[in-house]
Coordinates of C-alpha atoms in Angstrom, one line a residue:
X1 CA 1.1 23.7 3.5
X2 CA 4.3 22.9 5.3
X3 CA 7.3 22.8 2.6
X4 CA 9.5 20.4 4.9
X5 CA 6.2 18.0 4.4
X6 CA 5.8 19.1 0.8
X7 CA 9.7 18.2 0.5
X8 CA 9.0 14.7 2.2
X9 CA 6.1 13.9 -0.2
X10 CA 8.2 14.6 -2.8
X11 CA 11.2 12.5 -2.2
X12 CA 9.1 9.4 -1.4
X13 CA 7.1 9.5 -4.8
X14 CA 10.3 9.9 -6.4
X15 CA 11.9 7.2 -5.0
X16 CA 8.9 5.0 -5.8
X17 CA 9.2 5.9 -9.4
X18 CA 12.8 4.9 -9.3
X19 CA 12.4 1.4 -8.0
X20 CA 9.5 1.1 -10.6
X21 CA 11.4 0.5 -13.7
X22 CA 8.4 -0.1 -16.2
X23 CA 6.6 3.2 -14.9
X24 CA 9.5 4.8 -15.1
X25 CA 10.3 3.7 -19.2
X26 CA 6.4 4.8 -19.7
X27 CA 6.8 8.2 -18.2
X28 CA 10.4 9.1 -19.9
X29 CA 10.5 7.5 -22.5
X30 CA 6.7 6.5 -24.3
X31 CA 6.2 9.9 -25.4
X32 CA 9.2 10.4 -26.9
X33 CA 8.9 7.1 -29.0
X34 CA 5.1 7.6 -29.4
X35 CA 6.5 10.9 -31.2
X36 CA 8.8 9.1 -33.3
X37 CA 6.4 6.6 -34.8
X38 CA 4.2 9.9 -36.0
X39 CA 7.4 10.8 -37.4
X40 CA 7.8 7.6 -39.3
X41 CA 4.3 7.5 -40.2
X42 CA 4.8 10.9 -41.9
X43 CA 8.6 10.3 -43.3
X44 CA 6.5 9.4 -46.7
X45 CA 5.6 13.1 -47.1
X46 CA 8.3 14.5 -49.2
X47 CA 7.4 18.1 -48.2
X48 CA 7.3 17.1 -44.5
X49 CA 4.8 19.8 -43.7
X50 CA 2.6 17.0 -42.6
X51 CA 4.9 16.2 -38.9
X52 CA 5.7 19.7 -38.5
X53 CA 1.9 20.4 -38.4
X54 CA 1.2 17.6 -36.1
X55 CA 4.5 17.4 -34.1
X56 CA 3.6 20.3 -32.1
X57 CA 0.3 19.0 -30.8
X58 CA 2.0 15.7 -29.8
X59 CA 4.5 17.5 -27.6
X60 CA 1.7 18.9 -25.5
X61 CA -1.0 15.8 -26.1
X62 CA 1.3 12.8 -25.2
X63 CA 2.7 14.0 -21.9
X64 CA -0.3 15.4 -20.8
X65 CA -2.2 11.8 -21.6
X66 CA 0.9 9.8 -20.2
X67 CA 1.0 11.6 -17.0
X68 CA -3.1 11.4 -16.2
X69 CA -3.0 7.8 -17.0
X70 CA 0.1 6.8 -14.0
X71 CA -0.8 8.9 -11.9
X72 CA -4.5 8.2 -11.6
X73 CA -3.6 4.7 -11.4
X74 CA -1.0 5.0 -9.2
X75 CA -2.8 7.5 -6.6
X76 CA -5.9 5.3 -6.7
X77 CA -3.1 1.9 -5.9
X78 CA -2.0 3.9 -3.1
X79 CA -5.3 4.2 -1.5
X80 CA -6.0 0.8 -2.0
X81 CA -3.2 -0.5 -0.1
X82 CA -3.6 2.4 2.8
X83 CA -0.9 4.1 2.1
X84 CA -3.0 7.4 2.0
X85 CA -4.6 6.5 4.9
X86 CA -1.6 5.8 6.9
X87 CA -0.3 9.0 5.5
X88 CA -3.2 11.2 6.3
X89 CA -3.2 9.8 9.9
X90 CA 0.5 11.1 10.1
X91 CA 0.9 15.3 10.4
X92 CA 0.4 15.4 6.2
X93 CA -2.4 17.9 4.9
X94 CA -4.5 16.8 1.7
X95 CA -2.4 19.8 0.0
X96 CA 1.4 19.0 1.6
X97 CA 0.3 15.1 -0.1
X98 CA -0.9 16.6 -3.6
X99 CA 1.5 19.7 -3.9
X100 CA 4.4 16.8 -3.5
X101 CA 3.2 14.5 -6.1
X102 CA 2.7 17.5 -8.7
X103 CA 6.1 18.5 -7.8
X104 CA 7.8 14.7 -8.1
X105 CA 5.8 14.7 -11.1
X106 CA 6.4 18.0 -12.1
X107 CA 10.1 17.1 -11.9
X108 CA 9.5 13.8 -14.4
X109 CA 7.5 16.2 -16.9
X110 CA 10.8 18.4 -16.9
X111 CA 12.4 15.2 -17.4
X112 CA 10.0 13.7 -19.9
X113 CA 9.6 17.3 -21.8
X114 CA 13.3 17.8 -22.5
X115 CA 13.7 14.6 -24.1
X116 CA 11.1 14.7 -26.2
X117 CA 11.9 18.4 -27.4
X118 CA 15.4 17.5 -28.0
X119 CA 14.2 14.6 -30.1
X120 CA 11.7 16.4 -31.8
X121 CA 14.0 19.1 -32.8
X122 CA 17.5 17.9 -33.2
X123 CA 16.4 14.2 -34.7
X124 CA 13.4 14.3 -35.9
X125 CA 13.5 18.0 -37.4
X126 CA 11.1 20.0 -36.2
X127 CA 11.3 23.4 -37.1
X128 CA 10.9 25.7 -33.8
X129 CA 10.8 29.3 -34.6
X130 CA 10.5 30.6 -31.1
X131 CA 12.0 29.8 -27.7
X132 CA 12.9 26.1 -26.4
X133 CA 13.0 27.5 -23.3
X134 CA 9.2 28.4 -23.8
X135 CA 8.6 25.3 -25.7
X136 CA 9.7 22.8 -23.1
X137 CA 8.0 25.2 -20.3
X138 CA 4.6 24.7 -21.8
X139 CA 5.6 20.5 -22.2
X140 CA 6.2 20.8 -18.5
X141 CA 3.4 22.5 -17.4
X142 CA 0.9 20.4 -19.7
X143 CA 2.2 17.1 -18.0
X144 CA 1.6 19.0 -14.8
X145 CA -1.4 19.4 -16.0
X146 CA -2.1 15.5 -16.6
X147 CA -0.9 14.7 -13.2
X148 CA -3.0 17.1 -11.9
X149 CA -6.4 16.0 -13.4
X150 CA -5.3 12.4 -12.9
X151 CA -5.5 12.9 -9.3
X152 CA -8.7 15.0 -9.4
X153 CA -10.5 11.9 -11.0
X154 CA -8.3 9.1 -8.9
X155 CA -11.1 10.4 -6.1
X156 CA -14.4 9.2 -8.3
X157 CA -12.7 5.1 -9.2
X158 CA -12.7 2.4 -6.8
X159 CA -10.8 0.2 -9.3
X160 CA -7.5 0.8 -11.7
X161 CA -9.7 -0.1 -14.3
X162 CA -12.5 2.5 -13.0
X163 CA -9.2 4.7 -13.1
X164 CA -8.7 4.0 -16.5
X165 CA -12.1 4.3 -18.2
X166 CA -11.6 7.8 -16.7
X167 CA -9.6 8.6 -20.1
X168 CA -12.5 8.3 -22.8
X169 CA -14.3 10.9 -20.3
X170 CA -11.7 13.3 -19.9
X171 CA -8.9 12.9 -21.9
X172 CA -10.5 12.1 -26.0
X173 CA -12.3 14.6 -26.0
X174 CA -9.7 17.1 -26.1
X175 CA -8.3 14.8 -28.1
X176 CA -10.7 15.5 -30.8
X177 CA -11.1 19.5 -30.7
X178 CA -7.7 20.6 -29.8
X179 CA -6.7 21.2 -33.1
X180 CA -4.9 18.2 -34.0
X181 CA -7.5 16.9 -36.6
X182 CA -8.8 20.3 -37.5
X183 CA -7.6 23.8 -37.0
X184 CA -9.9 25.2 -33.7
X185 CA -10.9 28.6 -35.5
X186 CA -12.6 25.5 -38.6
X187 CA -14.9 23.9 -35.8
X188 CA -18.4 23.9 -35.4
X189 CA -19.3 26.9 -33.8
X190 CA -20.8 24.7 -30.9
X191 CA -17.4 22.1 -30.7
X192 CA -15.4 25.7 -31.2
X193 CA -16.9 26.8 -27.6
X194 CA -16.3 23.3 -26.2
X195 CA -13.3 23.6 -27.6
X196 CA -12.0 27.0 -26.0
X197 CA -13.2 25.4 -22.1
X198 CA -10.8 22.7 -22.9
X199 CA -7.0 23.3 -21.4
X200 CA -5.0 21.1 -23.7
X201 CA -6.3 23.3 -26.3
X202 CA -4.4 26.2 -24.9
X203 CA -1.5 24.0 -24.7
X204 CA -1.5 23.0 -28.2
X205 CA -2.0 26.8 -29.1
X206 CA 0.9 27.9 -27.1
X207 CA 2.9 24.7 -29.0
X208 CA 1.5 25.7 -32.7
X209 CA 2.5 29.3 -32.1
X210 CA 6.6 28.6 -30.6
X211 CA 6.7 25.9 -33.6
X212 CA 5.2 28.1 -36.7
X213 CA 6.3 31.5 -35.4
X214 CA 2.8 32.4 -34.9
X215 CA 1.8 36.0 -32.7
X216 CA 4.1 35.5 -29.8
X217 CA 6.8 33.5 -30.0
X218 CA 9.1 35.4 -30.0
X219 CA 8.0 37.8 -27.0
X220 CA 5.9 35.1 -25.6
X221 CA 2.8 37.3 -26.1
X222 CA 0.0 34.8 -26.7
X223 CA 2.3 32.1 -25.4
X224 CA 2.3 33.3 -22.1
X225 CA -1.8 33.9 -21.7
X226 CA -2.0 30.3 -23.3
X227 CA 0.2 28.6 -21.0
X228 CA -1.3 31.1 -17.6
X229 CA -4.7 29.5 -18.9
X230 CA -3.0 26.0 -19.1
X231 CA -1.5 26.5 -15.1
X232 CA -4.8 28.0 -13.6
X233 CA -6.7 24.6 -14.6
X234 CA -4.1 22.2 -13.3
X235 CA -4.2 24.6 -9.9
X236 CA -7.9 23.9 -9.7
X237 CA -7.8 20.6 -10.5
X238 CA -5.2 20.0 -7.4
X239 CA -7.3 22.4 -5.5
X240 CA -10.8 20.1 -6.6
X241 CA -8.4 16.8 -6.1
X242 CA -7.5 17.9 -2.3
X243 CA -11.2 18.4 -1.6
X244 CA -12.4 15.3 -3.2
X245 CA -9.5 13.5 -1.9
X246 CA -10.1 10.4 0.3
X247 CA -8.1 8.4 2.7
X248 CA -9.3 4.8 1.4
X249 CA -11.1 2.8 -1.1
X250 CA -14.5 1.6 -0.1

């Protein structure tokens, strides 16, 4: 991996993002609102125990969802037009052209992450009893995450739509047994051990912890092994997306 290639990468998916306005809005700023209307939906609860059991899980499930959704798309557009190909045919290794979108992208989680924790928290109330730092760390790394997976399965679609239908498969699921609906350690013993293969589970554990003041958040104990499980499967799926990656639709 060349980092003067890695850097080039970089740049360009950046400055396509930029020039894409409506990309753009749904990367920074969906989230955030999606976040907001839970927020709403809640503001009936007098208590409001209800958001501040849910809002954590929405900081680590939205971004993650928004980021595989654009960039499978997006990946798969680009090897429709031959934009890979033309890429590939130039001195660009599978991993300098993967490693520079999870870094653009990497850079828009950061992006995406810090407004949505700083809405979250200082709009919206939600009560953080551990680090920010750590909190908007895990955001970033769960959209990484997203990206990641979203160009693992950009390899397996010869259509956006294909790319699409690629949500219900991998994405609701861990919708389901994160935790959002039901606490993990209430689950099925069988949906429990689905449950602990799944990474946004570890991502709304590391959330639920920094939020409630659970084991951890304040040394990053349990935090950290969450969000190290959380890295290692966005590392393999850019390690699977480079092997599966090709230069052209068929």
């Amino acid at each position: 991996m060349s980092p003067r290639i890695l850097l080039a990468v970089t740049v360009r998916v950046l400055t396509q993002l930029r020039r894409d306005h409506r990309t753009l809005a749904m990367l920074l700023v969906l989230p955030t609102a999606l976040i907001a209307l839970l927020w709403w939906v809640f503001s009936g609860d007098a208590t409001g125990s209800a958001f501040d059991r849910v809002g954590p899980a929405l900081l680590a499930i939205f971004p993650f969802t928004v980021m595989f959704l654009v960039t499978s798309v997006t990946t798969l557009r680009e090897r429709s037009s031959g934009t890979l190909e033309r890429l590939l045919s130039m001195p660009t290794g599978r991993l300098d052209l993967l490693g520079g979108y999870a870094l653009a992208f990497a850079l828009v989680a950061l992006v995406q992450s810090t407004v949505a924790v700083a809405v979250s928290v200082g709009l919206l109330g939600l009560e953080v009893d551990g680090s920010l730092v750590l909190l908007g760390l895990v955001a970033v790394v769960d959209g990484v995450l997203g990206c990641a997976l979203g160009l693992f399965v950009s390899a397996f679609a010869t259509t956006e739509f294909q790319a699409v239908q690629f949500m219900p498969l991998v994405v609701i699921p861990q919708l389901l047994v994160c935790g959002l609906f039901v606490p993990r350690d209430a689950l099925p013993s069988v949906l429990g051990a689905i449950s602990d293969l799944m990474p946004l589970s570890y991502a709304v554990d590391a959330m639920g912890a920094l939020t409630a003041g659970g084991p951890g958040s304040g040394s990053g104990g349990s935090v950290g092994a969450d969000l190290a499980v959380v890295a290692g499967f966005a590392v393999a799926a850019l390690a699977l997306g480079a092997v599966t990656l090709r230069r052209r639709t068929p």
